[in-house]
Amino acid sequence: YSLKPSVHVDLDQAVLAKNRVINYDYPEAALTSYKMLRTRTVQKMRSDEWRILAVTSPLDGAGKTLTAINLAITLASHGNHDVFLLDLDLKTPSIANYLGLPEAPHGLGDYLAGKASFSSVAVDVGIENLIVVPGFESHKNSSELIASPQMVELFAQIVSGYPNPILIVDLPSVLSADDALAISPIIDGFLLVVSESETFREDVTRSMDVLRESNLFGVVHNK
């Protein structure tokens, strides 16, 4: 199958600004923070030969999805990688909402369920070197879908089909579902997003225990 998106969407800068997604008028201090995260990410992934980085949080509301989106955009702007941003929070997909993408008949979950081709669910958002693969509908069997042979095959196709790819995967929070644990064997590393005054220490400890067999890349202190 083709890895090239058949859908093109021009992003509305006003929507991006409203949702705090990197745009033409993004605050310099915030942009600098994401660039620092990008540099640390590239250095770590290059040294360990990683390709797939999952972004998650202990519980919902920490800002994991926005972190994943803005990290993917800054990685793509670096110009040295083909970046894939995949919405694997299949129960509550939200990347499309953050980017202002129009609702489509099929999303990533439908591809994993064998109901759509990859090219029909992948989106060219007009940012060079970035391909977004959003979701639109909630899938009750989310952990089964993301741990399916179709998921493994997709990762393998992307990694082998591009010279220098990076996959940024937005996952459900660790303590709200078993999805992160289910997909952990095929993830190179995890980035854990915590939020000031909202994430409790015991939730971080529990999350690290769940991911104890995985590579924890680091923690983003948000808000």
mmCIF file of N, CA, C and O in Angstrom, residues 9-82:
data_model
loop_
_atom_site.group_PDB
_atom_site.id
_atom_site.type_symbol
_atom_site.label_atom_id
_atom_site.label_comp_id
_atom_site.label_asym_id
_atom_site.label_seq_id
_atom_site.Cartn_x
_atom_site.Cartn_y
_atom_site.Cartn_z
ATOM 1 N N VAL A 9 -5.037 19.160 3.478
ATOM 2 C CA VAL A 9 -5.805 20.165 4.214
ATOM 3 C C VAL A 9 -4.887 21.341 4.528
ATOM 4 O O VAL A 9 -3.773 21.152 5.023
ATOM 5 N N ASP A 10 -5.346 22.553 4.229
ATOM 6 C CA ASP A 10 -4.619 23.759 4.625
ATOM 7 C C ASP A 10 -5.075 24.166 6.023
ATOM 8 O O ASP A 10 -6.260 24.432 6.245
ATOM 9 N N LEU A 11 -4.148 24.211 6.950
ATOM 10 C CA LEU A 11 -4.494 24.504 8.334
ATOM 11 C C LEU A 11 -4.853 25.976 8.516
ATOM 12 O O LEU A 11 -4.239 26.862 7.919
ATOM 13 N N ASP A 12 -5.848 26.229 9.340
ATOM 14 C CA ASP A 12 -6.291 27.579 9.663
ATOM 15 C C ASP A 12 -5.437 28.094 10.825
ATOM 16 O O ASP A 12 -5.495 27.557 11.934
ATOM 17 N N GLN A 13 -4.644 29.124 10.582
ATOM 18 C CA GLN A 13 -3.734 29.636 11.594
ATOM 19 C C GLN A 13 -4.481 30.142 12.830
ATOM 20 O O GLN A 13 -3.980 30.063 13.949
ATOM 21 N N ALA A 14 -5.691 30.656 12.635
ATOM 22 C CA ALA A 14 -6.482 31.141 13.771
ATOM 23 C C ALA A 14 -6.887 29.982 14.684
ATOM 24 O O ALA A 14 -6.881 30.118 15.914
ATOM 25 N N VAL A 15 -7.231 28.851 14.086
ATOM 26 C CA VAL A 15 -7.582 27.669 14.874
ATOM 27 C C VAL A 15 -6.363 27.160 15.632
ATOM 28 O O VAL A 15 -6.445 26.804 16.812
ATOM 29 N N LEU A 16 -5.221 27.144 14.966
ATOM 30 C CA LEU A 16 -3.993 26.696 15.629
ATOM 31 C C LEU A 16 -3.668 27.590 16.820
ATOM 32 O O LEU A 16 -3.310 27.096 17.898
ATOM 33 N N ALA A 17 -3.785 28.897 16.627
ATOM 34 C CA ALA A 17 -3.496 29.834 17.715
ATOM 35 C C ALA A 17 -4.451 29.632 18.887
ATOM 36 O O ALA A 17 -4.037 29.639 20.056
ATOM 37 N N LYS A 18 -5.723 29.434 18.590
ATOM 38 C CA LYS A 18 -6.719 29.213 19.633
ATOM 39 C C LYS A 18 -6.416 27.961 20.440
ATOM 40 O O LYS A 18 -6.609 27.933 21.663
ATOM 41 N N ASN A 19 -5.914 26.937 19.770
ATOM 42 C CA ASN A 19 -5.653 25.651 20.419
ATOM 43 C C ASN A 19 -4.210 25.501 20.898
ATOM 44 O O ASN A 19 -3.801 24.418 21.292
ATOM 45 N N ARG A 20 -3.425 26.580 20.824
ATOM 46 C CA ARG A 20 -2.044 26.625 21.311
ATOM 47 C C ARG A 20 -1.106 25.716 20.513
ATOM 48 O O ARG A 20 -0.078 25.269 21.013
ATOM 49 N N VAL A 21 -1.493 25.447 19.270
ATOM 50 C CA VAL A 21 -0.628 24.691 18.365
ATOM 51 C C VAL A 21 0.336 25.670 17.692
ATOM 52 O O VAL A 21 -0.045 26.814 17.399
ATOM 53 N N ILE A 22 1.557 25.239 17.453
ATOM 54 C CA ILE A 22 2.563 26.106 16.846
ATOM 55 C C ILE A 22 2.040 26.686 15.537
ATOM 56 O O ILE A 22 1.553 25.964 14.665
ATOM 57 N N ASN A 23 2.151 28.022 15.414
ATOM 58 C CA ASN A 23 1.670 28.736 14.243
ATOM 59 C C ASN A 23 2.599 29.910 13.953
ATOM 60 O O ASN A 23 3.631 30.081 14.606
ATOM 61 N N TYR A 24 2.229 30.732 12.981
ATOM 62 C CA TYR A 24 3.110 31.820 12.552
ATOM 63 C C TYR A 24 3.394 32.822 13.662
ATOM 64 O O TYR A 24 4.449 33.463 13.666
ATOM 65 N N ASP A 25 2.461 33.017 14.594
ATOM 66 C CA ASP A 25 2.616 34.025 15.652
ATOM 67 C C ASP A 25 2.820 33.397 17.022
ATOM 68 O O ASP A 25 2.465 33.984 18.038
ATOM 69 N N TYR A 26 3.403 32.221 17.062
ATOM 70 C CA TYR A 26 3.556 31.508 18.331
ATOM 71 C C TYR A 26 4.522 32.262 19.246
ATOM 72 O O TYR A 26 5.541 32.789 18.783
ATOM 73 N N PRO A 27 4.220 32.347 20.545
ATOM 74 C CA PRO A 27 5.112 33.046 21.481
ATOM 75 C C PRO A 27 6.529 32.466 21.447
ATOM 76 O O PRO A 27 6.714 31.243 21.494
ATOM 77 N N GLU A 28 7.508 33.337 21.383
ATOM 78 C CA GLU A 28 8.893 32.902 21.217
ATOM 79 C C GLU A 28 9.370 32.025 22.376
ATOM 80 O O GLU A 28 10.074 31.035 22.164
ATOM 81 N N ALA A 29 8.986 32.377 23.597
ATOM 82 C CA ALA A 29 9.436 31.596 24.757
ATOM 83 C C ALA A 29 8.907 30.165 24.700
ATOM 84 O O ALA A 29 9.628 29.204 24.995
ATOM 85 N N ALA A 30 7.628 30.012 24.315
ATOM 86 C CA ALA A 30 7.044 28.678 24.217
ATOM 87 C C ALA A 30 7.680 27.892 23.072
ATOM 88 O O ALA A 30 7.959 26.699 23.195
ATOM 89 N N LEU A 31 7.922 28.583 21.951
ATOM 90 C CA LEU A 31 8.545 27.919 20.806
ATOM 91 C C LEU A 31 9.945 27.429 21.159
ATOM 92 O O LEU A 31 10.351 26.328 20.769
ATOM 93 N N THR A 32 10.673 28.234 21.918
ATOM 94 C CA THR A 32 12.017 27.838 22.337
ATOM 95 C C THR A 32 11.978 26.571 23.184
ATOM 96 O O THR A 32 12.825 25.686 23.042
ATOM 97 N N SER A 33 10.975 26.467 24.056
ATOM 98 C CA SER A 33 10.852 25.269 24.893
ATOM 99 C C SER A 33 10.626 24.024 24.043
ATOM 100 O O SER A 33 11.216 22.967 24.290
ATOM 101 N N TYR A 34 9.775 24.143 23.026
ATOM 102 C CA TYR A 34 9.529 22.993 22.150
ATOM 103 C C TYR A 34 10.765 22.659 21.313
ATOM 104 O O TYR A 34 11.030 21.487 21.027
ATOM 105 N N LYS A 35 11.515 23.671 20.918
ATOM 106 C CA LYS A 35 12.751 23.406 20.169
ATOM 107 C C LYS A 35 13.769 22.677 21.039
ATOM 108 O O LYS A 35 14.489 21.793 20.561
ATOM 109 N N MET A 36 13.824 23.050 22.314
ATOM 110 C CA MET A 36 14.723 22.335 23.228
ATOM 111 C C MET A 36 14.288 20.888 23.384
ATOM 112 O O MET A 36 15.119 19.971 23.399
ATOM 113 N N LEU A 37 12.976 20.666 23.495
ATOM 114 C CA LEU A 37 12.457 19.296 23.570
ATOM 115 C C LEU A 37 12.788 18.536 22.294
ATOM 116 O O LEU A 37 13.175 17.364 22.334
ATOM 117 N N ARG A 38 12.653 19.204 21.147
ATOM 118 C CA ARG A 38 12.991 18.573 19.870
ATOM 119 C C ARG A 38 14.452 18.148 19.836
ATOM 120 O O ARG A 38 14.784 17.014 19.438
ATOM 121 N N THR A 39 15.348 19.035 20.265
ATOM 122 C CA THR A 39 16.775 18.730 20.209
ATOM 123 C C THR A 39 17.119 17.559 21.110
ATOM 124 O O THR A 39 17.860 16.646 20.711
ATOM 125 N N ARG A 40 16.567 17.564 22.317
ATOM 126 C CA ARG A 40 16.823 16.443 23.223
ATOM 127 C C ARG A 40 16.275 15.147 22.637
ATOM 128 O O ARG A 40 16.889 14.078 22.756
ATOM 129 N N THR A 41 15.106 15.233 22.013
ATOM 130 C CA THR A 41 14.476 14.047 21.422
ATOM 131 C C THR A 41 15.326 13.490 20.284
ATOM 132 O O THR A 41 15.588 12.281 20.211
ATOM 133 N N VAL A 42 15.769 14.368 19.387
ATOM 134 C CA VAL A 42 16.580 13.928 18.243
ATOM 135 C C VAL A 42 17.877 13.294 18.723
ATOM 136 O O VAL A 42 18.298 12.244 18.220
ATOM 137 N N GLN A 43 18.527 13.915 19.700
ATOM 138 C CA GLN A 43 19.791 13.382 20.199
ATOM 139 C C GLN A 43 19.615 11.989 20.793
ATOM 140 O O GLN A 43 20.410 11.081 20.530
ATOM 141 N N LYS A 44 18.556 11.834 21.593
ATOM 142 C CA LYS A 44 18.323 10.538 22.230
ATOM 143 C C LYS A 44 17.945 9.476 21.203
ATOM 144 O O LYS A 44 18.462 8.354 21.243
ATOM 145 N N MET A 45 17.060 9.825 20.278
ATOM 146 C CA MET A 45 16.616 8.842 19.298
ATOM 147 C C MET A 45 17.739 8.462 18.346
ATOM 148 O O MET A 45 17.835 7.313 17.920
ATOM 149 N N ARG A 46 18.593 9.418 18.030
ATOM 150 C CA ARG A 46 19.724 9.102 17.163
ATOM 151 C C ARG A 46 20.724 8.198 17.861
ATOM 152 O O ARG A 46 21.207 7.215 17.275
ATOM 153 N N SER A 47 21.028 8.492 19.127
ATOM 154 C CA SER A 47 22.036 7.702 19.842
ATOM 155 C C SER A 47 21.572 6.274 20.091
ATOM 156 O O SER A 47 22.370 5.341 20.089
ATOM 157 N N ASP A 48 20.263 6.108 20.307
ATOM 158 C CA ASP A 48 19.722 4.775 20.591
ATOM 159 C C ASP A 48 19.096 4.109 19.368
ATOM 160 O O ASP A 48 18.536 3.011 19.476
ATOM 161 N N GLU A 49 19.159 4.796 18.207
ATOM 162 C CA GLU A 49 18.582 4.296 16.960
ATOM 163 C C GLU A 49 17.094 4.013 17.117
ATOM 164 O O GLU A 49 16.585 3.007 16.653
ATOM 165 N N TRP A 50 16.407 4.912 17.785
ATOM 166 C CA TRP A 50 14.960 4.813 17.948
ATOM 167 C C TRP A 50 14.248 5.460 16.770
ATOM 168 O O TRP A 50 14.745 6.406 16.164
ATOM 169 N N ARG A 51 13.049 4.970 16.477
ATOM 170 C CA ARG A 51 12.210 5.543 15.425
ATOM 171 C C ARG A 51 10.807 5.902 15.929
ATOM 172 O O ARG A 51 10.163 6.771 15.356
ATOM 173 N N ILE A 52 10.345 5.223 16.976
ATOM 174 C CA ILE A 52 8.955 5.360 17.410
ATOM 175 C C ILE A 52 8.910 5.863 18.850
ATOM 176 O O ILE A 52 9.360 5.173 19.769
ATOM 177 N N LEU A 53 8.368 7.063 19.033
ATOM 178 C CA LEU A 53 8.262 7.663 20.356
ATOM 179 C C LEU A 53 6.789 7.869 20.702
ATOM 180 O O LEU A 53 6.055 8.540 19.971
ATOM 181 N N ALA A 54 6.348 7.299 21.795
ATOM 182 C CA ALA A 54 4.958 7.436 22.238
ATOM 183 C C ALA A 54 4.873 8.520 23.302
ATOM 184 O O ALA A 54 5.710 8.593 24.201
ATOM 185 N N VAL A 55 3.853 9.366 23.193
ATOM 186 C CA VAL A 55 3.625 10.434 24.171
ATOM 187 C C VAL A 55 2.372 10.083 24.961
ATOM 188 O O VAL A 55 1.305 9.838 24.387
ATOM 189 N N THR A 56 2.497 10.061 26.284
ATOM 190 C CA THR A 56 1.372 9.704 27.133
ATOM 191 C C THR A 56 1.459 10.503 28.424
ATOM 192 O O THR A 56 2.304 11.397 28.560
ATOM 193 N N SER A 57 0.589 10.219 29.363
ATOM 194 C CA SER A 57 0.562 10.908 30.652
ATOM 195 C C SER A 57 -0.029 9.948 31.672
ATOM 196 O O SER A 57 -0.646 8.943 31.308
ATOM 197 N N PRO A 58 0.141 10.223 32.955
ATOM 198 C CA PRO A 58 -0.474 9.343 33.948
ATOM 199 C C PRO A 58 -2.001 9.318 33.839
ATOM 200 O O PRO A 58 -2.615 8.258 33.826
ATOM 201 N N LEU A 59 -2.614 10.519 33.766
ATOM 202 C CA LEU A 59 -4.056 10.643 33.637
ATOM 203 C C LEU A 59 -4.379 11.713 32.598
ATOM 204 O O LEU A 59 -3.492 12.459 32.158
ATOM 205 N N ASP A 60 -5.636 11.813 32.219
ATOM 206 C CA ASP A 60 -6.040 12.783 31.207
ATOM 207 C C ASP A 60 -5.878 14.216 31.724
ATOM 208 O O ASP A 60 -5.925 14.470 32.928
ATOM 209 N N GLY A 61 -5.698 15.147 30.794
ATOM 210 C CA GLY A 61 -5.669 16.554 31.141
ATOM 211 C C GLY A 61 -4.293 17.151 31.335
ATOM 212 O O GLY A 61 -4.174 18.351 31.613
ATOM 213 N N ALA A 62 -3.247 16.356 31.165
ATOM 214 C CA ALA A 62 -1.893 16.869 31.382
ATOM 215 C C ALA A 62 -1.335 17.607 30.174
ATOM 216 O O ALA A 62 -0.352 18.333 30.285
ATOM 217 N N GLY A 63 -1.950 17.411 29.010
ATOM 218 C CA GLY A 63 -1.481 18.088 27.811
ATOM 219 C C GLY A 63 -0.639 17.225 26.890
ATOM 220 O O GLY A 63 0.145 17.728 26.087
ATOM 221 N N LYS A 64 -0.844 15.914 26.960
ATOM 222 C CA LYS A 64 -0.029 15.009 26.153
ATOM 223 C C LYS A 64 -0.253 15.187 24.658
ATOM 224 O O LYS A 64 0.698 15.140 23.870
ATOM 225 N N THR A 65 -1.505 15.398 24.251
ATOM 226 C CA THR A 65 -1.799 15.512 22.819
ATOM 227 C C THR A 65 -1.175 16.766 22.221
ATOM 228 O O THR A 65 -0.567 16.718 21.152
ATOM 229 N N LEU A 66 -1.310 17.881 22.910
ATOM 230 C CA LEU A 66 -0.695 19.111 22.423
ATOM 231 C C LEU A 66 0.821 18.983 22.390
ATOM 232 O O LEU A 66 1.475 19.461 21.451
ATOM 233 N N THR A 67 1.393 18.330 23.386
ATOM 234 C CA THR A 67 2.835 18.097 23.392
ATOM 235 C C THR A 67 3.251 17.264 22.187
ATOM 236 O O THR A 67 4.248 17.562 21.520
ATOM 237 N N ALA A 68 2.495 16.215 21.891
ATOM 238 C CA ALA A 68 2.806 15.361 20.739
ATOM 239 C C ALA A 68 2.734 16.141 19.437
ATOM 240 O O ALA A 68 3.602 16.016 18.566
ATOM 241 N N ILE A 69 1.689 16.964 19.291
ATOM 242 C CA ILE A 69 1.507 17.740 18.064
ATOM 243 C C ILE A 69 2.650 18.726 17.874
ATOM 244 O O ILE A 69 3.273 18.795 16.801
ATOM 245 N N ASN A 70 2.942 19.507 18.893
ATOM 246 C CA ASN A 70 3.966 20.541 18.760
ATOM 247 C C ASN A 70 5.362 19.951 18.637
ATOM 248 O O ASN A 70 6.225 20.505 17.946
ATOM 249 N N LEU A 71 5.600 18.819 19.277
ATOM 250 C CA LEU A 71 6.880 18.132 19.089
ATOM 251 C C LEU A 71 7.019 17.666 17.648
ATOM 252 O O LEU A 71 8.077 17.822 17.028
ATOM 253 N N ALA A 72 5.953 17.104 17.086
ATOM 254 C CA ALA A 72 5.996 16.627 15.696
ATOM 255 C C ALA A 72 6.240 17.787 14.731
ATOM 256 O O ALA A 72 7.017 17.655 13.766
ATOM 257 N N ILE A 73 5.600 18.929 14.977
ATOM 258 C CA ILE A 73 5.779 20.086 14.086
ATOM 259 C C ILE A 73 7.214 20.595 14.143
ATOM 260 O O ILE A 73 7.821 20.896 13.101
ATOM 261 N N THR A 74 7.786 20.704 15.337
ATOM 262 C CA THR A 74 9.159 21.191 15.441
ATOM 263 C C THR A 74 10.152 20.184 14.864
ATOM 264 O O THR A 74 11.163 20.576 14.273
ATOM 265 N N LEU A 75 9.861 18.898 15.010
ATOM 266 C CA LEU A 75 10.723 17.885 14.389
ATOM 267 C C LEU A 75 10.691 18.001 12.869
ATOM 268 O O LEU A 75 11.727 17.908 12.204
ATOM 269 N N ALA A 76 9.502 18.206 12.318
ATOM 270 C CA ALA A 76 9.370 18.330 10.866
ATOM 271 C C ALA A 76 10.078 19.579 10.353
ATOM 272 O O ALA A 76 10.704 19.555 9.286
ATOM 273 N N SER A 77 10.008 20.666 11.116
ATOM 274 C CA SER A 77 10.643 21.914 10.677
ATOM 275 C C SER A 77 12.155 21.821 10.699
ATOM 276 O O SER A 77 12.841 22.609 10.050
ATOM 277 N N HIS A 78 12.675 20.857 11.436
ATOM 278 C CA HIS A 78 14.119 20.638 11.490
ATOM 279 C C HIS A 78 14.655 20.222 10.126
ATOM 280 O O HIS A 78 15.818 20.488 9.786
ATOM 281 N N GLY A 79 13.802 19.539 9.344
ATOM 282 C CA GLY A 79 14.130 19.219 7.963
ATOM 283 C C GLY A 79 14.921 17.962 7.735
ATOM 284 O O GLY A 79 15.148 17.575 6.588
ATOM 285 N N ASN A 80 15.348 17.286 8.795
ATOM 286 C CA ASN A 80 16.196 16.107 8.623
ATOM 287 C C ASN A 80 15.435 14.791 8.730
ATOM 288 O O ASN A 80 16.021 13.725 8.597
ATOM 289 N N HIS A 81 14.132 14.872 8.980
ATOM 290 C CA HIS A 81 13.349 13.660 9.191
ATOM 291 C C HIS A 81 11.995 13.766 8.501
ATOM 292 O O HIS A 81 11.434 14.858 8.369
ATOM 293 N N ASP A 82 11.480 12.625 8.085
ATOM 294 C CA ASP A 82 10.076 12.516 7.705
ATOM 295 C C ASP A 82 9.325 12.135 8.970
ATOM 296 O O ASP A 82 9.566 11.081 9.559
#
